[in-house]
XYZ file of C-alpha atoms in Angstrom:
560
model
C -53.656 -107.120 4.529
C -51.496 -105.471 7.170
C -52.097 -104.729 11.119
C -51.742 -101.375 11.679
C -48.413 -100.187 12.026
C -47.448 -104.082 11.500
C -48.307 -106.661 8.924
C -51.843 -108.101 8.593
C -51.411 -110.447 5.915
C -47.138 -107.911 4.569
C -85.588 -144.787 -2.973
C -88.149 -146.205 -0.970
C -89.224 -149.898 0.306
C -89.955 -152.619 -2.696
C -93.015 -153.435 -0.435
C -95.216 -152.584 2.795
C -97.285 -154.908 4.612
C -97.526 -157.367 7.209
C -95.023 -159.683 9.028
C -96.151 -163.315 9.853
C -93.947 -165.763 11.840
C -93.626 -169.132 9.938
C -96.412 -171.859 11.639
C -94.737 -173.644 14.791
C -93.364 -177.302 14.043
C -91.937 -175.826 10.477
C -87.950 -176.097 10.237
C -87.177 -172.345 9.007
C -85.385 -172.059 5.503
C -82.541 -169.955 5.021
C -83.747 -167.877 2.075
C -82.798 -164.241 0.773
C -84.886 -163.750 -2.484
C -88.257 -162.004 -3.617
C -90.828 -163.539 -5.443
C -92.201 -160.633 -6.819
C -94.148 -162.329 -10.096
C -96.341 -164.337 -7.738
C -96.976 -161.592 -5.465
C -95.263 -163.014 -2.011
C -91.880 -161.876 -1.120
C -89.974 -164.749 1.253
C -87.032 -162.760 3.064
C -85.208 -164.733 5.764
C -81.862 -165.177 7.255
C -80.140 -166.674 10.380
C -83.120 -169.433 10.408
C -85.973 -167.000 10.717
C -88.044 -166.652 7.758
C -90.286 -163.736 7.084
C -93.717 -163.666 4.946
C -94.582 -160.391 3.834
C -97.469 -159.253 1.533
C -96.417 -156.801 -1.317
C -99.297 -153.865 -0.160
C -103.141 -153.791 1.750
C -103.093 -154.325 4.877
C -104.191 -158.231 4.504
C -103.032 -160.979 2.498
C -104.650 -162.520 -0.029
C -107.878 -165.152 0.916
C -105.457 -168.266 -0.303
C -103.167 -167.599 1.916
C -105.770 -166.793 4.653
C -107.406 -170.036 3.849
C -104.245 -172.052 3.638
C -102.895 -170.570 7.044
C -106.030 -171.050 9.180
C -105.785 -174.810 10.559
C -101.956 -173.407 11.429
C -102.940 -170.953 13.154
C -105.676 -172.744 15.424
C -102.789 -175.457 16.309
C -100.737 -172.709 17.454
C -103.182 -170.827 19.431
C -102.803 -174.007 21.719
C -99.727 -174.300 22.409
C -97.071 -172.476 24.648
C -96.696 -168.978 22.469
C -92.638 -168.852 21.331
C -90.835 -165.153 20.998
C -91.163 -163.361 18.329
C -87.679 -163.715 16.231
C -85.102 -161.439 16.306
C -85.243 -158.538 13.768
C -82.318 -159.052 11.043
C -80.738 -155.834 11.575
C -79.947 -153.331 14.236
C -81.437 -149.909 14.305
C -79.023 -147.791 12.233
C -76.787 -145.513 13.212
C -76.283 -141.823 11.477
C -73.568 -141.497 9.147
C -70.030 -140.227 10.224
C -69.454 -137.460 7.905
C -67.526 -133.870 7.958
C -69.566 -131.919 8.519
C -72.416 -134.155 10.784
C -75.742 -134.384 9.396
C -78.274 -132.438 11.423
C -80.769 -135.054 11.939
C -80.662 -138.938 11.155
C -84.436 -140.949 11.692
C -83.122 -144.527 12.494
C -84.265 -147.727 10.653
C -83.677 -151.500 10.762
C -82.151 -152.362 7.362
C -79.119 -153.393 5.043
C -78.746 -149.879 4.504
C -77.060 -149.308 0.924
C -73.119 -149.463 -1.079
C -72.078 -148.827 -4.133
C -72.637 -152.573 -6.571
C -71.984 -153.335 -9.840
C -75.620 -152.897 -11.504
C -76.141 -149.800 -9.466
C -77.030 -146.641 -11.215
C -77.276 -142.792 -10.461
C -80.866 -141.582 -12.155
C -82.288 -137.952 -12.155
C -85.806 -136.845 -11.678
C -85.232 -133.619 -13.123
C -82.411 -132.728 -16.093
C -80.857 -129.900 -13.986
C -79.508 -132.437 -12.104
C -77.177 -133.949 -14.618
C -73.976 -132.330 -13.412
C -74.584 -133.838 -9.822
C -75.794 -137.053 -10.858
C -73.185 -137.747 -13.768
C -70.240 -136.502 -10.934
C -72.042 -138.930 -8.413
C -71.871 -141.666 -10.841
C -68.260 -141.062 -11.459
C -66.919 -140.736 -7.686
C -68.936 -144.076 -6.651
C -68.157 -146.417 -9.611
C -71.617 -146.304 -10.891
C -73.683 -145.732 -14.099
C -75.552 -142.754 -15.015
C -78.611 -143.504 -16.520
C -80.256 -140.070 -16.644
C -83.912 -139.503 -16.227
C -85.220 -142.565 -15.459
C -87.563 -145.039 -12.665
C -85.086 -146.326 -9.875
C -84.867 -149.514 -9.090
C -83.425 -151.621 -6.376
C -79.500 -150.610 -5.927
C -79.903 -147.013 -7.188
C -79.266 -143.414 -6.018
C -81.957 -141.062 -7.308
C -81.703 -137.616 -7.210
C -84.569 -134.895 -7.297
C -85.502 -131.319 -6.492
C -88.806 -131.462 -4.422
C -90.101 -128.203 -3.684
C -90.990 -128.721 -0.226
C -89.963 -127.018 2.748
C -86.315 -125.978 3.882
C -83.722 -124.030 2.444
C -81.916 -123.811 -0.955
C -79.128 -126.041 0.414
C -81.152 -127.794 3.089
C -81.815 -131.965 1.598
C -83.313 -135.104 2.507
C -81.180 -138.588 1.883
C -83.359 -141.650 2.655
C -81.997 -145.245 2.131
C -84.406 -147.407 2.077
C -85.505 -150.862 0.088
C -82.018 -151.157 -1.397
C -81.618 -147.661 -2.657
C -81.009 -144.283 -2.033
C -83.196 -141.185 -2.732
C -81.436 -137.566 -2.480
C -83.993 -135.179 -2.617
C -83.990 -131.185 -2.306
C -85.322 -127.868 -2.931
C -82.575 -126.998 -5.282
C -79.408 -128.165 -6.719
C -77.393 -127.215 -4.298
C -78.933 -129.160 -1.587
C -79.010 -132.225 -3.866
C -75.432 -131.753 -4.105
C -74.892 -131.222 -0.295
C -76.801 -134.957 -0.131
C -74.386 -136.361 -2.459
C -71.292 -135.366 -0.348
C -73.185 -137.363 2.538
C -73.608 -140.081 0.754
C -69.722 -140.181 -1.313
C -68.580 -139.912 2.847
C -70.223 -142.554 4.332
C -69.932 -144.823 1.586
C -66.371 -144.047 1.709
C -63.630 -147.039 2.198
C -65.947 -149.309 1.436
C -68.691 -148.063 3.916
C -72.487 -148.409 3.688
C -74.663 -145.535 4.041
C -77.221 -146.610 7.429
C -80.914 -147.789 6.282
C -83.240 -144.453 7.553
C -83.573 -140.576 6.779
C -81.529 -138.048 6.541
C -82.565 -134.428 7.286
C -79.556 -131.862 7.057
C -79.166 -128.434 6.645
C -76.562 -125.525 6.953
C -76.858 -122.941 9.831
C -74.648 -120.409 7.799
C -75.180 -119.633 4.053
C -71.449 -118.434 3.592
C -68.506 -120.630 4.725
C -65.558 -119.854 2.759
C -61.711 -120.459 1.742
C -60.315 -117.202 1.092
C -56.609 -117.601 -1.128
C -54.195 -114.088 -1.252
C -52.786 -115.043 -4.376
C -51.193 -111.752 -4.978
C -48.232 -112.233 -2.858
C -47.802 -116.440 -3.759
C -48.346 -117.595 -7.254
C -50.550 -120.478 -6.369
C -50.765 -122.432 -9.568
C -54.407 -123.407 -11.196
C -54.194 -127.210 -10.249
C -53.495 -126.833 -6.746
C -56.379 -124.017 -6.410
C -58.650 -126.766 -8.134
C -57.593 -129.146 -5.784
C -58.899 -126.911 -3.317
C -62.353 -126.644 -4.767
C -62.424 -130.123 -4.839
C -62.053 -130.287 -1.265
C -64.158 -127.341 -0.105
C -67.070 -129.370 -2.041
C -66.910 -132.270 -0.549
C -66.491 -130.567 2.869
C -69.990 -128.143 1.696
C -67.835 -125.314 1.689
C -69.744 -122.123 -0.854
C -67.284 -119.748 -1.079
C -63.749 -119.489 -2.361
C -61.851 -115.979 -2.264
C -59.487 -114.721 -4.999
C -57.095 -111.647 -3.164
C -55.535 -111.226 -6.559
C -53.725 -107.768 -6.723
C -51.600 -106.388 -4.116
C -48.328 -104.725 -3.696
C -46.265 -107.590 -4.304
C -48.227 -109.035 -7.417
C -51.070 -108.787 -10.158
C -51.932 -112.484 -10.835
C -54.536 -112.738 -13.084
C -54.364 -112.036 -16.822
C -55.610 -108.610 -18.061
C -56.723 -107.323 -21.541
C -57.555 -103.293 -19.847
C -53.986 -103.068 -18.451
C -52.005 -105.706 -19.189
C -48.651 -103.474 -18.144
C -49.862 -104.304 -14.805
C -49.488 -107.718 -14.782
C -46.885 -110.204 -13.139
C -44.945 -112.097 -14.720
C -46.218 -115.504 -12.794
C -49.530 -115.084 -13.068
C -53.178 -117.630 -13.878
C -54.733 -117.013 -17.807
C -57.889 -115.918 -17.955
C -58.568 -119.366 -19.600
C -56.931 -121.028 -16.132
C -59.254 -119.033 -14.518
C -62.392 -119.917 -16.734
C -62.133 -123.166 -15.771
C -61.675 -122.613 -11.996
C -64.464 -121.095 -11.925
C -66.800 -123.581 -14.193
C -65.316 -126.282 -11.535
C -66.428 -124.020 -8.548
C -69.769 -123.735 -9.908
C -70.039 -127.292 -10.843
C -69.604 -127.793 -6.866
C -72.036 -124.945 -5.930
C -69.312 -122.709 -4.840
C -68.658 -119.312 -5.610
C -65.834 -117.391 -6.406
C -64.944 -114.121 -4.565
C -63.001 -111.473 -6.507
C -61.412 -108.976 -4.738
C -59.271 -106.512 -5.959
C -57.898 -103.925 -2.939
C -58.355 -100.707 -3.117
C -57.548 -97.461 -2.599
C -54.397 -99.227 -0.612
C -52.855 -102.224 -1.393
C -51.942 -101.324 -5.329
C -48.724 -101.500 -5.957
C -48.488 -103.280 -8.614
C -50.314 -100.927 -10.730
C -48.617 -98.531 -9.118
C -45.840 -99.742 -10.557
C -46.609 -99.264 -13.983
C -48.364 -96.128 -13.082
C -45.867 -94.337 -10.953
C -48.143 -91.151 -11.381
C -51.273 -92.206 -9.225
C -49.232 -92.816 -6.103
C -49.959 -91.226 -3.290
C -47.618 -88.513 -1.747
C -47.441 -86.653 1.413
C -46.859 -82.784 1.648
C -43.118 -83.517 1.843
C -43.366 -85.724 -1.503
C -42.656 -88.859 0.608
C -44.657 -91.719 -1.558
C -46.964 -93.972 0.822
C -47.218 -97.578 0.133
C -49.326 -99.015 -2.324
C -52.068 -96.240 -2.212
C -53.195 -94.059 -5.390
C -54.080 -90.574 -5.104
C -57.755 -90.811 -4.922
C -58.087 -86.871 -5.679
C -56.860 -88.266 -9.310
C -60.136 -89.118 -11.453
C -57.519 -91.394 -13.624
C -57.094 -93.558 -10.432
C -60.529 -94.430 -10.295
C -61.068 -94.976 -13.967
C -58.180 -98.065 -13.996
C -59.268 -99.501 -10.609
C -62.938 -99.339 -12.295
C -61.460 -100.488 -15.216
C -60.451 -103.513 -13.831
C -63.432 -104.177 -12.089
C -65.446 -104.048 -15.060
C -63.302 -106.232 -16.764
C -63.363 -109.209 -14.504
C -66.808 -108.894 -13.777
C -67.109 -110.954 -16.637
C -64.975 -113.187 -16.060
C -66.227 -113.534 -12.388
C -69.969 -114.227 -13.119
C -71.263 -115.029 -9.455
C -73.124 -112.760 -6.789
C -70.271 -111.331 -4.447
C -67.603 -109.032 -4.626
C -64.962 -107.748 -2.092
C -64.177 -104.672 -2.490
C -60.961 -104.564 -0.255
C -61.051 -100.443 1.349
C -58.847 -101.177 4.138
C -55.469 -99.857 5.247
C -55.545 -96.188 3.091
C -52.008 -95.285 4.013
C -53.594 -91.580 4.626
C -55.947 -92.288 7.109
C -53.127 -94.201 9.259
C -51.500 -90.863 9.881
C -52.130 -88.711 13.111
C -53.199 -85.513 10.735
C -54.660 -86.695 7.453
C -55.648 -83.104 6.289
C -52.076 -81.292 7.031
C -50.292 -84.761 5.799
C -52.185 -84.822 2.637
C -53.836 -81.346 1.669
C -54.766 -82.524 -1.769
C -56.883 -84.989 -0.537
C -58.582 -82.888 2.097
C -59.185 -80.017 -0.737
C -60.533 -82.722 -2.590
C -62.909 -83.687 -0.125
C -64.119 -79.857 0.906
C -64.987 -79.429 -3.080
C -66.369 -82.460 -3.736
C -68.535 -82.827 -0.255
C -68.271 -79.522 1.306
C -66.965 -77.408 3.733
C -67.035 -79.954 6.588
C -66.106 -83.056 4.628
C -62.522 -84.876 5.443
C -59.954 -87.385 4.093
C -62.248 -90.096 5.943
C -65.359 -88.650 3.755
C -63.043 -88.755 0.489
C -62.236 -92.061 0.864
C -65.950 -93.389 2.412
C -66.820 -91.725 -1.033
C -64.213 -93.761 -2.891
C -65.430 -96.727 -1.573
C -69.126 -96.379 -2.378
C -68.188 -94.967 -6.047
C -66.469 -98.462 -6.626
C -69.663 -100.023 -5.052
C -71.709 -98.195 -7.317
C -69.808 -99.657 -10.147
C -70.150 -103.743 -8.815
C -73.931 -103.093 -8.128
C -74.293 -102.177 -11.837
C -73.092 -106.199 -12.352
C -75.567 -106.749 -9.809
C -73.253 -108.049 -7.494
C -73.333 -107.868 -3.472
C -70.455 -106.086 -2.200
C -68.401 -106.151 0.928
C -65.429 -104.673 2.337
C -62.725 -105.065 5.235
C -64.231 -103.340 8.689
C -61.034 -100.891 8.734
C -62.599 -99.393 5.721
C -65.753 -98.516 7.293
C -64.395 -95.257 9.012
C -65.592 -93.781 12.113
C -64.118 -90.323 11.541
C -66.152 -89.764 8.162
C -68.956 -87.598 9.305
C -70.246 -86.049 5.620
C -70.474 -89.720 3.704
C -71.884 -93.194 5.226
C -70.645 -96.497 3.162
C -73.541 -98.005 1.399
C -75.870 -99.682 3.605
C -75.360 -102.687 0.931
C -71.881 -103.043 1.960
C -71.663 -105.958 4.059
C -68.948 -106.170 6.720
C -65.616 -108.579 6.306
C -64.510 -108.443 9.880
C -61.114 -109.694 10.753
C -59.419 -107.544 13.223
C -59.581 -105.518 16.212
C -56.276 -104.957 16.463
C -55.813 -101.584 15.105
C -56.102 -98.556 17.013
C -59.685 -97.317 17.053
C -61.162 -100.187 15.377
C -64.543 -100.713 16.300
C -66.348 -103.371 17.749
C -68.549 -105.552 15.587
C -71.407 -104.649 17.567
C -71.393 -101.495 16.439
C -72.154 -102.641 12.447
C -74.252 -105.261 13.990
C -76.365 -102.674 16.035
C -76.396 -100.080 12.600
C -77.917 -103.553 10.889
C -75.378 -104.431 8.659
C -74.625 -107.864 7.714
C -71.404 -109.170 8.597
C -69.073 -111.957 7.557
C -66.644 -113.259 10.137
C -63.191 -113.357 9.414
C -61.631 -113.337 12.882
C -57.957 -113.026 12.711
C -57.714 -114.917 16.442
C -58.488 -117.926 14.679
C -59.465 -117.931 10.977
C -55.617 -116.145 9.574
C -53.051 -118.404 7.926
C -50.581 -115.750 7.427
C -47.297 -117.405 6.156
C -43.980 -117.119 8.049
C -46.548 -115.837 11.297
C -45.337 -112.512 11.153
C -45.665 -109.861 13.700
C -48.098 -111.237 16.779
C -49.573 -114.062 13.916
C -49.641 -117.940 14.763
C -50.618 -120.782 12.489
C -54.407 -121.079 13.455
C -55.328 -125.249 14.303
C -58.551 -127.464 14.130
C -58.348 -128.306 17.335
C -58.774 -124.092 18.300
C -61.400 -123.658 16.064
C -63.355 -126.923 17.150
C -63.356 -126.652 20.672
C -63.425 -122.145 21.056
C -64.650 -120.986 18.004
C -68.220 -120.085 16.669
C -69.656 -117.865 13.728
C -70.502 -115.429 16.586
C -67.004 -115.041 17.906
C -66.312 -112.198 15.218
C -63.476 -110.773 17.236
C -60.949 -111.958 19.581
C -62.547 -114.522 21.342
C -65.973 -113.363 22.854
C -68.534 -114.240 21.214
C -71.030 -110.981 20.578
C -74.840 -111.568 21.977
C -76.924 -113.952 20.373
C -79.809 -111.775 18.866
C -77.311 -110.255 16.150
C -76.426 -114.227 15.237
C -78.873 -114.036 12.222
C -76.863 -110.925 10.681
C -73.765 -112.922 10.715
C -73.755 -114.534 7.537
C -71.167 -117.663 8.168
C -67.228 -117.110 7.989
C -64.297 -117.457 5.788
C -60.966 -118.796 6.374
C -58.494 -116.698 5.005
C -54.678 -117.760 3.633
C -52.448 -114.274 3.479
C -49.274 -115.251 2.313
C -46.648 -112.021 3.631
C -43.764 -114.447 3.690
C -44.541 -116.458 0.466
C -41.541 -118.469 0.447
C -42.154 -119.576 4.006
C -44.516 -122.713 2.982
C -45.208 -124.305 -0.603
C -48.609 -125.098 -1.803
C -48.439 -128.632 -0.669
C -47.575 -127.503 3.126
C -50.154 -124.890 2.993
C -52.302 -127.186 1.999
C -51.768 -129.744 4.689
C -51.576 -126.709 7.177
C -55.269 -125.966 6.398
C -56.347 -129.067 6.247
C -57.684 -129.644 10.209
C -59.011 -125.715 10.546
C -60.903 -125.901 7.740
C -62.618 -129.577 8.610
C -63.523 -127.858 12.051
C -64.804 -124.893 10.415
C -67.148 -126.126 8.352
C -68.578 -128.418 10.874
C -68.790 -124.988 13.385
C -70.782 -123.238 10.460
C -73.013 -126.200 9.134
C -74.129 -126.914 12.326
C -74.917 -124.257 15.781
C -74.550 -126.936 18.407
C -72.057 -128.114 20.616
C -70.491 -131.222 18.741
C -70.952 -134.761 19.402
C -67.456 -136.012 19.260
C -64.978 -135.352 20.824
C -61.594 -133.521 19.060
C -59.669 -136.900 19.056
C -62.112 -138.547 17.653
C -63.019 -135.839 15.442
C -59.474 -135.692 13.840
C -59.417 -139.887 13.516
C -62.891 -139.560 11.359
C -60.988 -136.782 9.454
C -58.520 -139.414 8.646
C -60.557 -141.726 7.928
C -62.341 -139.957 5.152
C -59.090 -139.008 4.030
């Protein structure tokens, strides 16, 4: 993407019951077994030794009868304290992002040992409980009863959210449980973190949910060949950090980078096989993320330009503008749609970008004397009154029209939604991908907000990698995003009022790579490493976090 005039982008307990102190005048045995055949379970440790009845609320008449000359001695003598409870209260688990809510217990809490399984209450969940398994050194054992040393996952239909989940360690296992997959997954991302280095996940309950439903990684592969591994690397990461959402900017002026059977001619020579792909996106899925095509248009086509030198754009003086097709050419829209309908099968999830930004003819002082054709074009096609910006509005919601035939949702950079088209209004579907306000005229977010479109933040202040930092562009940090940044600073860095907070739907991260050979993959990918940690922890959670940014960043290590 480019600035204008400048480069944007060139379970539960074993038992319940009562506690009874051993009778005074008794030496305490050290003991840490359960008799559960005879029906009383002897816990004790540190010379304290603790009776407790497997369920009721009394214990059996033997024991009652066997305890009662005790318990008259004891009655007359000096009454001792009550021991000291074996464990502390717990402590929630340090994870990226925190969990929401943590109910404290007193317990071992639980760690992966050998014995210990991963068991599903429900056979959707095989994907997350056979990866589970896998990542902790455990077995899967499928659908079956837990038992002591477990992790059990299962969808419960209760309250919350799709990705909202409940984690509960408790009587020497652990119980994920959620209203969907997703959320089961989330829970198992808790517990791979705090289990992590040999950590033990607290006894107690964990409540969690995400305040945004998007929070993305968005990848311009057009301009860098990034190669398969490294992106599934990424995926890899953005799942355990609960990241949804990972963009694909794969065709650009400098490159087409994805394998194509409707125009092959168009295609670089570096470039990821539709079979590469295939399995980037079964991975994504497998992680609950999904993966965001977007293919630029009417700007930012060069490369098919390339191989169709005909659709290109020209002024009245036959002076070519810059990756842009003619869009009073039907043949331009039938290979942009085309291609759209071609990797809509190969991209099966819900969203689409559709790109519209940066039309080289609406970036002139006079679009109708620059380019007649295009205003003559609009007049016939709109009427009288209609204009280059209607033209192009138009251009944008035909390629809409296509996606929503896929039954996708759409969405589109906010310099596409133009203020100067009177005749033709984007789709109301369209939802806004807001990264900029630097352009001249660009509107405030507000103003979608207030029309009641739904917007995703993109903000170029602190959510652009661009390679090389061209033009005004610096490499973004963690610590920026952490300590200024929230879902509702959309542009710049004020934040817009809080009662359009709902209609922003979370916020993506975004890679542009103008000076590809500025980084390689592996510096790119320790450049992002501490902006993305802080901005998933800004969009899973709306409150002002606990720790502090140096001890944020030493957890990050930590987890590695």
């Amino acid at each position: 993407m480019y600035v204008r005039g400048a480069r944007r982008g060139s379970g539960r307990g074993a038992v319940s019951g009562r506690r009874r102190r051993a009778p005074e005048g008794r030496t305490p045995v050290r003991r840490n077994r359960l008799l559960l055949g005879g029906g009383l379970i002897v816990a004790g440790t540190l010379g304290v030794t603790a009776v407790l009845w497997p369920s009721g609320d009394s214990e059996p008449a033997g024991a009652r009868a066997s305890t009662a000359s005790s318990a008259a001695a004891a009655a007359t003598r000096t009454p001792s304290p009550s021991p000291t409870r074996t464990y502390p209260l717990s402590k929630a688990p340090r994870t990226i992002p925190a969990v929401r809510e943590h109910a404290a217990a007193r317990g071992p809490g639980w760690s992966p040992a050998k014995g210990g399984r991963v068991v599903v209450g429900d056979a959707a969940l095989a994907d997350e409980g056979k990866l589970t398994a896998g990542e902790l050194g455990l077995a899967y054992a499928g659908r079956t009863g837990a038992r002591a040393g477990d992790v059990e996952l299962a969808l419960d239909k209760g309250t919350g959210g799709p990705e909202s989940y409940t984690l509960t360690v408790r009587g020497g296992r652990v119980r994920i449980a959620a209203p969907a997959e997703a959320g089961v997954f989330y829970g198992t991302r808790t517990l791979k973190q705090a289990v992590h280095g040999g950590g033990t996940a607290p006894e107690g309950v964990v409540r969690d949910r995400p305040a945004k439903p998007r929070r993305g990684l968005m990848l311009d592969i057009a301009r860098k060949h990034f190669t398969a591994g490294w992106i599934e690397d990424r995926i890899r990461e953005l799942g355990d950090l609960k990241y949804n959402e990972l963009g694909l900017h794969f065709s650009d002026d400098q490159g087409f980078r994805i394998e194509s059977t409707s125009h092959p001619e168009i295609v670089s020579q570096q470039h990821l096989t539709k079979a590469e792909v295939r399995k980037i996106v079964d991975l994504a899925a497998g992680r609950h993320i999904a993966v965001v095509p977007e293919i630029d248009s009417p700007g930012h086509l060069g490369a098919v330009i390339a191989a169709h030198p005909d659709l290109q754009l020209r002024n009245a003086s036959g002076v070519a503008a810059r990756g842009a097709v003619d869009i009073s050419k039907p043949a331009a829209a039938t290979i942009v749609d085309d291609l759209l309908n071609e990797y809509a099968g190969l991209f099966p999830g819900a969203y689409w970008h559709l790109g519209g930004d940066e039309y080289q003819a609406l970036m002139v002082s006079n679009p109708s004397a620059s380019y007649p054709q295009l205003a003559a074009a609009a007049r016939s096609k709109y009427g009288a009154n209609a204009t280059v910006a209607d033209l192009t509005t138009g251009w944008l919601n035909g390629r809409a029209d296509n996606m929503r035939a896929h039954d996708r949702t759409m969405r589109a950079w906010n310099d596409g939604f133009y203020r100067s088209a009177s005749t033709v209004q984007p789709a109301k579907d369209i939802q806004v991908a807001y990264w900029t306000g630097k352009e001249i005229g660009a509107r405030q977010p507000v103003e979608y907000l207030s029309a009641g479109r739904k917007l995703i933040n993109y903000n170029d202040e602190y959510l652009y990698y661009v390679l090389g930092e061209p033009q005004t562009f610096v490499y973004p940090t963690g610590q920026r995003i952490y300590q200024q940044w929230t879902p509702r600073v959309v542009r710049g860095t004020t934040a817009v009022p809080a009662q359009y907070d709902a209609q922003i739907l979370g916020g993506v991260f975004a890679v542009w790579c103008d000076l590809a050979a500025s980084q390689t993959q592996d510096q790119v990918a320790a450049g992002i490493r501490m902006p993305l940690r802080a901005m998933t922890q800004k969009l899973w959670d709306p409150r002002t976090p606990t720790l502090s940014w140096t001890d944020f960043r030493a957890l990050a290590r930590q987890l590695g």
